[in-house]
Coordinates of C-alpha atoms in Angstrom, one line a residue:
M797 CA 106.8 104.7 154.3
A798 CA 104.5 101.8 155.4
V799 CA 104.8 100.9 159.0
S800 CA 103.6 97.5 160.3
S801 CA 101.1 97.1 163.0
R802 CA 102.5 93.8 164.2
R803 CA 104.1 93.5 167.6
I804 CA 108.0 93.6 167.7
R805 CA 110.2 92.0 170.3
P806 CA 112.0 94.7 172.3
E807 CA 115.5 93.1 171.3
D808 CA 114.4 93.3 167.5
W809 CA 113.2 96.9 167.4
K810 CA 115.1 99.3 165.3
P811 CA 114.6 103.1 164.8
V812 CA 111.9 103.8 162.2
G813 CA 112.5 106.3 159.4
V814 CA 116.0 107.2 160.3
K815 CA 119.3 105.6 159.6
A816 CA 120.3 105.5 163.3
L817 CA 120.2 107.3 166.5
E818 CA 123.2 108.3 168.7
A819 CA 123.9 105.8 171.5
N820 CA 122.2 108.0 174.3
A821 CA 119.2 108.7 172.2
L822 CA 118.8 104.9 171.5
K823 CA 119.2 104.5 175.4
V824 CA 116.4 106.9 175.9
A825 CA 114.2 105.5 173.4
R826 CA 114.3 101.9 175.0
S827 CA 114.4 103.2 178.6
R828 CA 112.2 101.5 181.3
K829 CA 113.3 104.4 183.7
N830 CA 112.3 108.0 184.5
R831 CA 114.9 110.2 182.6
S832 CA 115.5 113.7 182.4
V833 CA 117.2 114.3 178.8
I834 CA 119.5 117.3 178.3
A835 CA 119.2 117.9 174.4
G836 CA 120.9 120.8 173.0
P837 CA 120.1 122.8 170.0
G838 CA 119.6 120.8 166.8
A839 CA 119.7 117.4 169.0
G840 CA 116.5 116.1 167.5
K841 CA 114.1 116.3 170.4
T842 CA 111.0 115.8 168.4
E843 CA 112.5 112.7 166.6
L844 CA 113.7 111.4 169.9
L845 CA 110.4 111.4 171.4
A846 CA 108.8 110.0 168.2
Q847 CA 111.3 107.1 168.3
R848 CA 110.5 106.6 171.9
A849 CA 106.8 106.5 171.3
A850 CA 107.5 104.1 168.3
F851 CA 109.5 101.7 170.5
L852 CA 106.8 101.7 173.5
L853 CA 103.7 101.1 171.0
Q854 CA 105.5 98.8 168.7
T855 CA 106.9 96.4 171.4
D856 CA 104.0 96.7 173.5
A857 CA 105.9 98.2 176.4
A858 CA 102.9 100.7 176.4
P859 CA 100.5 97.8 176.6
S860 CA 97.2 98.3 174.9
P861 CA 94.6 99.9 175.7
R862 CA 96.9 102.0 177.8
R863 CA 98.2 105.3 176.3
I864 CA 101.0 107.7 176.0
L865 CA 100.6 111.4 177.2
A866 CA 103.0 114.0 175.8
I867 CA 102.8 117.4 177.1
S868 CA 104.5 120.5 175.4
F869 CA 104.8 124.0 176.2
K870 CA 103.7 125.4 172.8
R871 CA 100.8 124.3 170.5
D872 CA 102.9 123.9 167.4
A873 CA 105.3 121.8 169.3
A874 CA 102.5 119.5 170.5
S875 CA 101.0 119.3 167.0
N876 CA 104.5 118.6 165.3
L877 CA 105.3 115.8 167.7
A878 CA 101.9 114.2 167.0
A879 CA 102.6 114.4 163.3
R880 CA 105.9 112.9 163.7
V881 CA 104.5 109.9 165.8
R882 CA 101.9 109.3 162.9
Q883 CA 104.8 109.0 160.5
R884 CA 106.7 106.7 162.6
C885 CA 103.9 104.3 163.7
H886 CA 101.1 102.4 162.2
H887 CA 97.8 104.3 162.7
T888 CA 96.5 101.9 165.2
H889 CA 99.5 102.5 167.5
A890 CA 99.6 106.3 166.8
S891 CA 95.8 106.5 167.9
R892 CA 97.1 105.6 171.5
F893 CA 99.4 108.8 171.5
D894 CA 97.9 111.9 173.1
S895 CA 100.0 115.0 172.4
M896 CA 98.8 118.4 173.8
T897 CA 99.9 121.6 175.7
F898 CA 100.1 121.8 179.5
D899 CA 97.3 124.3 179.2
A900 CA 95.1 122.2 177.2
F901 CA 95.7 119.4 179.5
A902 CA 94.9 121.3 182.7
K903 CA 91.8 122.9 181.0
G904 CA 90.5 119.6 179.9
L905 CA 90.7 118.4 183.5
V906 CA 88.8 121.4 184.8
D907 CA 86.3 121.1 182.1
R908 CA 85.5 117.5 182.8
F909 CA 85.9 117.4 186.7
G910 CA 85.8 121.1 187.8
Q911 CA 82.2 120.8 189.2
A912 CA 83.5 118.3 191.7
L913 CA 85.9 121.0 193.2
P914 CA 84.8 122.3 196.8
D915 CA 82.4 125.2 196.5
R916 CA 85.1 128.0 197.5
W917 CA 87.2 126.7 194.3
R918 CA 84.5 125.8 192.0
P919 CA 84.3 127.8 188.7
R920 CA 81.1 128.3 186.8
P921 CA 81.0 125.8 183.9
D922 CA 81.0 128.7 181.3
Y923 CA 84.3 130.4 182.6
E924 CA 86.2 132.8 180.5
I925 CA 90.0 132.6 179.8
A926 CA 91.9 135.8 181.1
T927 CA 95.4 137.1 180.5
H928 CA 96.5 139.2 183.5
N929 CA 99.2 141.6 183.3
E930 CA 101.3 143.7 185.9
R931 CA 98.9 146.6 185.6
D932 CA 95.9 144.4 186.4
F933 CA 97.4 143.1 189.6
R934 CA 98.6 146.7 190.6
E935 CA 95.1 148.1 190.2
F936 CA 93.7 145.1 192.1
L937 CA 95.9 145.5 195.1
H938 CA 95.5 149.2 195.1
D939 CA 91.6 148.8 195.2
L940 CA 91.7 146.4 198.0
P941 CA 90.2 147.5 201.3
T942 CA 92.1 147.4 204.5
P943 CA 92.6 143.9 205.6
P944 CA 91.6 142.6 209.1
S945 CA 94.0 143.8 211.7
I946 CA 95.1 140.2 212.6
V947 CA 96.2 140.0 208.9
G948 CA 97.9 143.3 208.3
T949 CA 97.6 146.9 207.2
K950 CA 96.8 148.7 204.0
N951 CA 100.4 149.7 203.9
D952 CA 101.4 146.0 204.1
V953 CA 99.0 145.4 201.0
R954 CA 100.9 148.3 199.1
E955 CA 104.2 146.5 199.7
I956 CA 103.0 143.3 197.8
G957 CA 104.8 143.5 194.5
P958 CA 102.4 143.4 191.6
K959 CA 105.3 141.9 189.4
I960 CA 105.5 138.8 191.5
F961 CA 102.0 138.6 192.8
E962 CA 100.8 135.9 190.3
R963 CA 103.9 133.8 190.4
R964 CA 104.6 133.9 194.2
H965 CA 101.2 134.3 196.0
L966 CA 98.2 133.7 193.5
A967 CA 99.5 130.5 191.9
G968 CA 102.9 130.0 193.6
L969 CA 101.9 127.0 195.8
P970 CA 99.1 124.4 195.7
L971 CA 95.7 125.5 196.8
P972 CA 94.7 124.7 200.5
V973 CA 91.3 122.7 200.4
D974 CA 89.6 124.9 202.9
G975 CA 91.6 128.1 202.2
W976 CA 94.2 129.7 204.2
P977 CA 93.3 129.3 208.0
A978 CA 95.8 131.9 209.2
P979 CA 96.7 134.1 206.1
T980 CA 99.5 136.2 205.6
V981 CA 98.7 139.7 204.0
A982 CA 99.8 138.3 200.5
E983 CA 97.7 135.1 201.1
W984 CA 94.6 137.2 202.1
A985 CA 95.1 139.2 199.0
A986 CA 95.5 136.1 196.8
D987 CA 92.3 134.7 198.4
A988 CA 90.3 137.9 197.4
F989 CA 91.5 137.5 193.9
W990 CA 90.4 134.1 193.7
K991 CA 87.0 134.9 195.2
M992 CA 86.6 137.8 192.7
S993 CA 87.5 135.6 189.8
L994 CA 85.5 132.6 190.6
H995 CA 82.4 134.1 192.0
D996 CA 82.0 137.9 191.1
G997 CA 80.0 138.7 188.0
G998 CA 78.2 136.6 185.6
K999 CA 81.1 134.3 184.8
S1000 CA 84.2 133.0 186.3
V1001 CA 87.4 134.6 184.7
L1002 CA 90.6 132.5 185.2
S1003 CA 94.1 132.7 183.8
F1004 CA 95.9 129.3 182.6
A1005 CA 97.9 129.4 185.7
M1006 CA 94.8 129.6 187.8
I1007 CA 93.3 126.8 185.8
G1008 CA 96.4 124.6 186.5
R1009 CA 96.2 125.2 190.1
L1010 CA 92.4 124.1 190.1
A1011 CA 93.3 121.1 188.0
E1012 CA 95.9 120.0 190.7
L1013 CA 93.5 120.6 193.5
L1014 CA 90.5 118.7 191.9
L1015 CA 92.9 115.6 191.5
R1016 CA 93.8 115.9 195.2
V1017 CA 90.3 115.9 196.4
N1018 CA 89.2 113.5 193.6
P1019 CA 91.3 110.3 193.9
M1020 CA 89.1 108.5 191.4
A1021 CA 89.9 110.9 188.6
R1022 CA 93.6 110.9 189.5
D1023 CA 93.8 107.2 189.5
A1024 CA 91.9 107.0 186.2
L1025 CA 94.7 109.1 184.6
R1026 CA 97.3 106.7 186.2
L1027 CA 95.6 103.7 184.7
T1028 CA 95.1 105.5 181.3
Y1029 CA 98.7 106.6 180.9
S1030 CA 101.7 104.2 181.1
H1031 CA 104.1 106.7 179.9
L1032 CA 104.4 110.6 180.1
F1033 CA 106.6 112.8 177.7
M1034 CA 107.3 116.3 178.8
D1035 CA 108.9 118.6 176.0
E1036 CA 110.7 121.9 176.3
F1037 CA 111.0 121.0 180.1
Q1038 CA 113.3 123.9 180.9
D1039 CA 110.2 126.1 180.6
T1040 CA 108.0 124.2 182.9
T1041 CA 106.4 126.3 185.7
R1042 CA 105.8 125.4 189.2
V1043 CA 102.0 125.0 188.5
Q1044 CA 102.6 122.6 185.6
Y1045 CA 105.2 120.6 187.6
D1046 CA 102.9 120.3 190.7
L1047 CA 100.1 119.1 188.5
V1048 CA 102.2 116.5 187.0
S1049 CA 103.6 115.4 190.4
T1050 CA 100.2 115.1 192.0
I1051 CA 99.1 112.7 189.1
F1052 CA 102.3 110.6 188.4
R1053 CA 104.9 111.0 191.2
G1054 CA 105.5 107.7 192.9
T1055 CA 103.4 105.6 190.4
E1056 CA 104.2 103.1 187.7
T1057 CA 104.0 105.6 184.9
I1058 CA 107.4 106.2 183.3
V1059 CA 108.1 109.8 182.7
T1060 CA 110.7 111.2 180.2
A1061 CA 111.4 115.1 180.6
V1062 CA 113.2 116.5 177.5
G1063 CA 114.7 120.0 177.3
D1064 CA 117.8 122.1 177.5
N1065 CA 118.7 124.1 180.5
K1066 CA 120.7 126.5 178.3
Q1067 CA 117.5 127.7 176.5
Q1068 CA 115.5 128.7 179.5
I1069 CA 113.9 132.0 178.3
M1070 CA 110.5 131.8 180.0
R1071 CA 111.5 132.7 183.7
W1072 CA 109.5 135.9 183.2
A1073 CA 106.5 133.6 182.5
M1074 CA 106.8 131.6 185.8
A1075 CA 109.2 129.0 184.7
M1076 CA 111.1 127.1 187.5
D1077 CA 114.7 128.1 188.2
D1078 CA 116.0 124.5 187.8
P1079 CA 113.2 122.1 186.9
F1080 CA 115.6 119.2 186.0
S1081 CA 117.2 118.9 189.4
A1082 CA 113.7 118.8 190.9
F1083 CA 112.7 116.1 188.5
D1084 CA 115.8 114.1 189.2
A1085 CA 114.9 114.3 193.0
D1086 CA 111.2 113.7 193.0
F1087 CA 111.0 111.1 190.2
E1088 CA 114.4 109.5 190.7
G1089 CA 115.2 110.5 187.2
V1090 CA 118.3 109.4 185.3
R1091 CA 120.1 112.2 183.7
T1092 CA 121.1 111.7 180.1
S1093 CA 122.7 114.1 177.7
L1094 CA 122.6 114.1 173.9
F1095 CA 125.7 115.0 172.0
N1096 CA 124.8 115.4 168.4
N1097 CA 123.7 118.6 166.5
Y1098 CA 121.8 117.8 163.4
R1099 CA 121.2 121.6 162.4
S1100 CA 124.3 123.7 162.5
S1101 CA 127.6 123.6 160.7
P1102 CA 130.8 122.5 162.6
E1103 CA 132.0 126.2 162.8
L1104 CA 128.6 127.5 164.3
V1105 CA 128.6 124.5 166.7
R1106 CA 132.0 125.6 167.9
I1107 CA 130.8 129.1 168.6
Q1108 CA 127.8 127.9 170.3
H1109 CA 129.7 125.8 172.8
V1110 CA 131.6 129.0 173.9
L1111 CA 128.1 130.6 174.6
A1112 CA 126.8 127.4 176.2
Q1113 CA 129.7 127.3 178.7
A1114 CA 128.6 130.7 180.0
L1115 CA 125.2 129.3 180.8
D1116 CA 126.5 125.8 182.1
A1117 CA 130.1 125.4 182.8
R1118 CA 129.5 121.5 182.6
A1119 CA 128.0 121.9 179.0
V1120 CA 129.2 119.0 176.9
Q1121 CA 130.8 119.7 173.6
P1122 CA 128.2 119.0 170.8
V1123 CA 129.2 117.1 167.6
S1124 CA 127.9 118.7 164.4
Q1125 CA 126.3 116.1 162.0
T1126 CA 126.0 118.5 159.1
D1127 CA 128.5 120.1 156.8
G1128 CA 129.4 123.7 156.2
T1129 CA 128.3 125.0 152.8
I1130 CA 129.1 128.6 152.7
D1131 CA 132.4 130.5 151.9
G1132 CA 133.5 133.3 154.1
E1133 CA 132.7 133.8 157.8
S1134 CA 129.9 131.8 159.3
C1135 CA 129.4 134.5 162.0
S1136 CA 130.1 138.3 162.0
I1137 CA 129.1 141.5 163.7
L1138 CA 128.5 144.3 161.2
D1139 CA 128.7 148.1 162.4
F1140 CA 126.5 150.3 160.3
A1141 CA 126.5 154.2 160.4
S1142 CA 122.8 154.5 160.5
P1143 CA 119.7 152.3 160.6
K1144 CA 118.8 153.4 157.0
I1145 CA 122.1 152.1 155.7
E1146 CA 121.8 148.9 157.8
A1147 CA 118.4 148.2 156.3
R1148 CA 119.5 148.9 152.6
Q1149 CA 122.6 146.7 153.1
L1150 CA 120.9 143.8 154.7
A1151 CA 118.2 143.7 152.0
R1152 CA 121.0 143.7 149.4
S1153 CA 122.9 140.9 151.1
V1154 CA 119.7 138.7 151.5
A1155 CA 118.8 139.2 147.8
T1156 CA 122.4 138.3 146.9
Y1157 CA 122.4 135.1 149.2
I1158 CA 119.1 134.0 147.5
A1159 CA 120.4 134.4 144.1
D1160 CA 123.9 132.9 144.5
L1161 CA 123.0 130.1 147.0
K1162 CA 119.5 129.2 145.3
L1163 CA 117.7 129.7 148.6
A1164 CA 114.4 130.8 149.4
P1165 CA 113.2 133.9 151.4
R1166 CA 112.1 131.7 154.4
D1167 CA 115.6 130.4 154.6
F1168 CA 116.3 133.7 156.3
V1169 CA 115.0 135.2 159.5
I1170 CA 115.4 138.6 161.1
L1171 CA 115.5 138.5 164.7
V1172 CA 115.1 141.3 167.2
R1173 CA 114.9 141.6 170.9
Q1174 CA 111.6 143.4 171.1
K1175 CA 109.4 146.1 169.3
A1176 CA 109.6 144.4 166.0
G1177 CA 107.2 146.8 164.5
E1178 CA 109.7 149.7 164.9
Y1179 CA 112.3 147.7 163.0
A1180 CA 109.9 146.7 160.2
E1181 CA 109.2 150.3 159.4
L1182 CA 112.7 150.8 158.1
L1183 CA 113.3 147.2 156.9
E1184 CA 110.1 146.7 154.9
P1185 CA 110.7 149.4 152.3
A1186 CA 114.5 148.5 152.0
F1187 CA 113.6 144.7 151.2
A1188 CA 110.9 145.9 148.9
S1189 CA 113.4 147.8 146.8
E1190 CA 115.0 144.4 146.3
N1191 CA 111.7 142.8 145.3
L1192 CA 111.7 141.0 148.7
A1193 CA 108.7 140.9 151.0
L1194 CA 109.5 141.2 154.8
R1195 CA 106.8 139.8 157.0
N1196 CA 106.5 141.0 160.5
E1197 CA 105.3 137.8 162.3
A1198 CA 104.9 139.8 165.6
G1199 CA 102.2 142.1 163.9
M1200 CA 98.7 141.9 165.1
V1201 CA 95.9 140.9 162.8
G1202 CA 92.8 142.0 164.6
K1203 CA 93.5 140.8 168.2
V1204 CA 95.7 137.8 167.3
M1205 CA 99.3 137.9 166.7
L1206 CA 100.1 136.8 163.1
Q1207 CA 102.5 134.0 164.0
E1208 CA 99.9 132.7 166.5
L1209 CA 97.3 132.9 163.9
M1210 CA 99.4 130.7 161.7
A1211 CA 99.6 128.2 164.4
E1212 CA 95.8 128.1 165.1
E1213 CA 94.1 124.9 163.7
I1214 CA 91.3 126.6 162.3
S1215 CA 93.6 128.9 160.2
K1216 CA 95.7 126.0 159.1
L1217 CA 92.4 124.0 158.2
L1218 CA 91.1 126.9 156.1
V1219 CA 94.4 127.1 154.0
T1220 CA 94.4 123.3 153.4
V1221 CA 90.7 123.2 152.3
L1222 CA 91.2 126.2 150.1
R1223 CA 94.4 124.8 148.5
L1224 CA 92.6 121.6 147.7
A1225 CA 89.4 123.4 146.3
M1226 CA 91.2 126.4 144.4
T1227 CA 94.7 125.5 143.4
P1228 CA 96.0 123.0 140.6
R1229 CA 97.9 119.8 141.5
A1230 CA 96.4 119.9 144.9
G1231 CA 96.3 116.1 145.3
G1232 CA 98.7 116.4 148.3
Y1233 CA 96.0 118.3 150.2
W1234 CA 93.3 115.6 149.5
S1235 CA 95.0 113.1 152.3
S1236 CA 95.5 116.0 154.7
C1237 CA 92.0 117.2 154.4
Q1238 CA 90.5 113.7 154.6
N1239 CA 92.5 112.7 157.7
W1240 CA 92.0 115.9 159.5
L1241 CA 88.2 115.9 159.0
A1242 CA 88.1 112.1 159.9
S1243 CA 90.0 112.9 163.1
M1244 CA 87.8 115.6 164.0
R1245 CA 84.6 113.6 163.4
G1246 CA 85.9 110.5 165.3
I1247 CA 86.0 108.4 162.0
D1248 CA 88.4 105.5 162.4
V1249 CA 91.1 104.9 159.6
D1250 CA 89.8 101.3 159.2
D1251 CA 86.2 102.3 158.8
A1252 CA 85.9 102.0 155.1
I1253 CA 82.3 102.9 154.7
R1254 CA 82.5 106.1 156.6
Q1255 CA 85.8 107.0 155.0
S1256 CA 84.3 106.7 151.7
R1257 CA 81.2 108.7 152.6
L1258 CA 83.6 111.4 154.0
A1259 CA 85.6 111.4 150.7
R1260 CA 82.5 112.0 148.6
E1261 CA 81.3 114.8 150.9
L1262 CA 84.7 116.4 150.7
D1263 CA 84.9 116.0 146.9
T1264 CA 81.3 117.5 146.5
Y1265 CA 82.0 120.4 148.8
T1266 CA 85.4 121.5 147.3
T1267 CA 83.9 121.6 143.9
E1268 CA 80.8 123.6 145.0
L1269 CA 83.3 125.9 147.0
A1270 CA 85.4 126.4 144.0
A1271 CA 82.4 127.5 141.8
R1272 CA 81.1 129.9 144.6
Y1273 CA 84.5 131.6 145.2
S1274 CA 86.3 131.5 141.9
H1275 CA 88.4 134.5 142.9
P1276 CA 90.0 135.6 146.2
P1277 CA 87.7 137.9 148.2
K1278 CA 88.0 141.6 147.7
S1279 CA 85.9 142.6 150.8
K1280 CA 85.8 141.9 154.6
A1281 CA 82.2 140.6 154.3
A1282 CA 83.1 138.3 151.4
S1283 CA 86.1 137.1 153.3
R1284 CA 84.3 136.4 156.6
A1285 CA 81.5 134.6 154.5
L1286 CA 84.2 132.4 153.0
V1287 CA 85.6 131.6 156.4
D1288 CA 82.1 130.8 157.9
D1289 CA 81.4 128.6 154.9
I1290 CA 84.4 126.4 155.5
L1291 CA 83.7 126.4 159.3
N1292 CA 80.0 125.2 158.7
F1293 CA 81.0 122.4 156.4
V1294 CA 83.8 121.2 158.9
G1295 CA 81.3 121.6 161.9
P1296 CA 81.9 124.0 164.5
E1297 CA 81.1 121.4 167.2
H1298 CA 83.9 119.3 165.6
V1299 CA 86.4 122.2 165.7
I1300 CA 85.6 123.0 169.4
R1301 CA 85.8 119.4 170.4
S1302 CA 89.3 119.1 169.0
N1303 CA 90.3 122.5 170.4
P1304 CA 89.0 123.2 173.8
A1305 CA 90.3 126.8 174.0
Y1306 CA 87.7 127.6 171.3
D1307 CA 84.8 126.7 173.6
Q1308 CA 85.6 129.5 176.1
G1309 CA 84.8 133.1 175.8
T1310 CA 85.1 134.8 172.5
W1311 CA 88.4 133.4 171.5
L1312 CA 87.1 131.2 168.4
D1313 CA 85.5 134.4 167.0
K1314 CA 88.5 136.5 167.4
V1315 CA 90.5 133.9 165.5
L1316 CA 87.9 133.6 162.8
D1317 CA 87.8 137.4 162.4
A1318 CA 91.7 137.6 162.3
T1319 CA 91.7 134.8 159.7
A1320 CA 89.1 136.4 157.5
E1321 CA 91.0 139.9 157.9
H1322 CA 94.4 138.3 156.9
L1323 CA 92.9 136.5 154.0
L1324 CA 91.5 139.7 152.8
S1325 CA 94.8 141.6 153.1
T1326 CA 96.6 138.9 151.2
S1327 CA 93.8 138.6 148.6
L1328 CA 93.4 142.4 147.5
H1329 CA 96.4 142.3 145.2
S1330 CA 96.2 138.7 144.3
T1331 CA 94.5 137.6 141.0
D1332 CA 94.6 133.8 141.6
W1333 CA 94.1 131.7 144.6
S1334 CA 97.8 130.1 144.5
Y1335 CA 99.4 133.6 145.1
A1336 CA 96.9 134.6 147.7
L1337 CA 97.4 131.6 149.7
D1338 CA 101.2 131.8 149.4
M1339 CA 100.9 135.3 150.6
Y1340 CA 98.6 134.1 153.6
E1341 CA 101.3 131.7 154.7
G1342 CA 104.2 133.9 154.0
V1343 CA 105.7 131.4 151.5
H1344 CA 107.9 134.0 149.7
A1345 CA 108.6 136.4 152.5
V1346 CA 111.5 136.8 154.8
P1347 CA 110.0 136.5 158.4
L1348 CA 110.8 139.2 161.1
M1349 CA 110.1 138.1 164.8
T1350 CA 111.4 138.4 168.2
I1351 CA 113.8 136.0 169.8
H1352 CA 111.2 134.3 172.1
K1353 CA 109.0 133.5 168.9
S1354 CA 111.9 131.8 167.2
K1355 CA 112.1 129.1 169.7
G1356 CA 111.9 125.7 168.0
L1357 CA 112.5 127.1 164.5
E1358 CA 115.6 126.9 162.2
Y1359 CA 116.9 128.9 159.3
H1360 CA 119.8 128.8 156.9
T1361 CA 120.8 132.4 157.9
V1362 CA 120.0 134.2 161.1
I1363 CA 120.3 138.0 161.0
F1364 CA 120.1 139.5 164.4
V1365 CA 119.5 143.4 164.2
G1366 CA 120.2 145.5 167.2
L1367 CA 122.9 144.2 169.3
D1368 CA 123.0 147.2 171.6
D1369 CA 122.1 148.5 174.9
G1370 CA 118.9 150.0 173.6
A1371 CA 117.4 146.6 172.6
W1372 CA 118.9 144.9 175.6
W1373 CA 118.0 147.6 178.2
S1374 CA 117.1 144.9 180.9
F1375 CA 120.1 142.9 180.4
S1376 CA 121.5 143.4 183.8
Q1377 CA 118.1 142.7 185.5
D1378 CA 118.5 138.9 184.6
E1379 CA 121.7 138.4 182.8
I1380 CA 121.3 134.6 182.8
E1381 CA 118.0 134.5 181.1
A1382 CA 119.1 137.3 178.7
T1383 CA 122.2 135.4 177.7
A1384 CA 119.9 132.3 177.2
G1385 CA 117.9 134.2 174.8
F1386 CA 121.0 135.3 173.0
F1387 CA 121.8 131.6 172.8
V1388 CA 118.4 130.7 171.5
A1389 CA 118.7 133.1 168.8
F1390 CA 122.1 132.1 167.7
T1391 CA 121.3 128.5 167.7
R1392 CA 118.3 128.8 165.1
A1393 CA 121.1 129.0 162.3
K1394 CA 122.2 126.2 160.1
Q1395 CA 125.0 127.9 158.3
R1396 CA 125.3 131.6 159.1
V1397 CA 124.7 134.3 161.9
I1398 CA 124.9 138.0 161.3
F1399 CA 124.6 140.5 164.1
T1400 CA 124.2 144.1 163.4
Y1401 CA 124.8 147.3 165.5
C1402 CA 124.2 151.1 165.0
A1403 CA 125.5 153.5 167.4
S1404 CA 122.5 155.7 167.0
R1405 CA 120.4 153.0 168.9
G1406 CA 122.7 152.7 171.8
T1407 CA 126.0 151.9 173.1
R1408 CA 127.3 148.3 173.9
T1409 CA 128.6 148.8 177.4
K1410 CA 125.7 147.1 179.2
I1411 CA 125.9 144.0 177.2
A1412 CA 129.7 143.9 177.0
T1413 CA 129.5 140.3 178.3
L1414 CA 127.9 139.2 175.1
Y1415 CA 130.6 141.0 173.0
E1416 CA 133.1 139.2 175.0
L1417 CA 131.7 136.0 174.5
L1418 CA 131.7 136.5 170.7
T1419 CA 135.2 137.8 170.9
K1420 CA 136.3 134.8 172.8
A1421 CA 134.8 132.7 170.1
G1422 CA 136.6 134.5 167.4
V1423 CA 133.9 136.5 166.0
Q1424 CA 135.1 139.8 164.2
I1425 CA 133.4 143.3 164.1
T1426 CA 133.6 144.7 160.7
S1427 CA 132.0 147.8 158.9
G1428 CA 128.8 146.8 157.2
S1429 CA 128.4 150.1 155.4
N1430 CA 129.3 150.3 151.7

């Protein structure tokens, strides 16, 4: 679809590439106010933000050379939004749209301006990224010396909960420029952790929460950097806003609160499943108060059938009594129940029957394996041990997306840019009818190397270079690799062609510590594992991407995805052992799992895994919605 680069008068602008938007979505797209948008499952959040970007850029409401900043919680959401904007806008407009994660945004600020921080807060330039866990904090607090008597006692230190240390004390509040003048015992401990992380050893070692706090501080003490951001960005989008942490919210507030930058925050308070990862309890209310946001709700559901949407609303009301009744915009296409709970006599019978059912659905409904998903609460590997052989007996592959490849989770590896680029280059070089991958490679490389779309000379030179390289690559690696050395050599070959410096420049996380090498090693390992039993490249690359496999993953990793049929294995107290500790977030997780489905949801239960007493609330909700419990054993 060709998109014009000419300016459109606001009153003449129409949604691009879609028939229409619902009334409230159109209102948001055209808005000149700060808005908090409650967009439920299937509401089309990505499309909404892409249409808003199109309106702002095409009507010059975001006047050139000013830009739009879009911040997302996850990398794949950020890349998907950028891709959608490129579809909806002329490339000259899309080039003024910056889409990234909160972590990448904060890290970019620290990398650019961090050396202007006060001495006590200044990290070394070559700092490393750390992921701290509860055990790390417990050991740190245990090893702390006795604090000064004016601060507290060793016993006071022991009473600091390691589980809340990061959320409440280490990164809970904006950092004081000159430190804590009269610290509490928790502040004293936090200060000790900061000093250790910033100044002990050869390199600074920082978590992303700590980087976010440093980014907020440097903009407080460096008004020129803060004002430059305000001048650069006329509009800000925040996606998956329900999962925003206090660190992220404070950073955005320091930059944009009280300015002319117009902010659009989109999310769903019923899908908040990241409070364990420091998400705010109610970011929407905070935003409305601090940014004078206008609350706007979307009503359409473009994903799920009318019957599933009806059941979803029952679940939604348990999370928000004011939840509006969504309107399904798709048809139901299956016979029989859209939702059921199947009781099985044993996990083995369960696995066998589920595999048979999926095989039957694929054959009868002409579906693909990736139209299905197996969701579990946790410990995906343990479920995979029983499910994989059962699916194999039906000639179906089951792929544990939560499994580790080297030091990288498989699902995360598939989202890594170097992994995606590798597959695209290999598809172009090694597979027939690969013309569709040509433009992807050309555009990807041009973007990495800073080549403008309209620079015909450099684009032509890049095209010749790409053609020559892929021809030579196909000659050097005519068959998929059969050893780790050959696989890593191939990965390094492609990396060297693309240019490590270009990869790092477009992915700042690769520039710190050993993460890039871990990703490259995992990429080579996964490529080898999918090549060992492959005779041709097309099959090996399909295996690499899991094209013909039924995915297995945890609830948290299903966020933002959608499937024809969702099969939730293990609706029992054993899987949901922590339900009573945070019933709201657990119910939200249940809601997220349910709302991934377009046409069908199946829950399974085995008494041998646990009773259903602790999660009786979930069963009561399903019963209220008319969902029946039936025997799944045949």
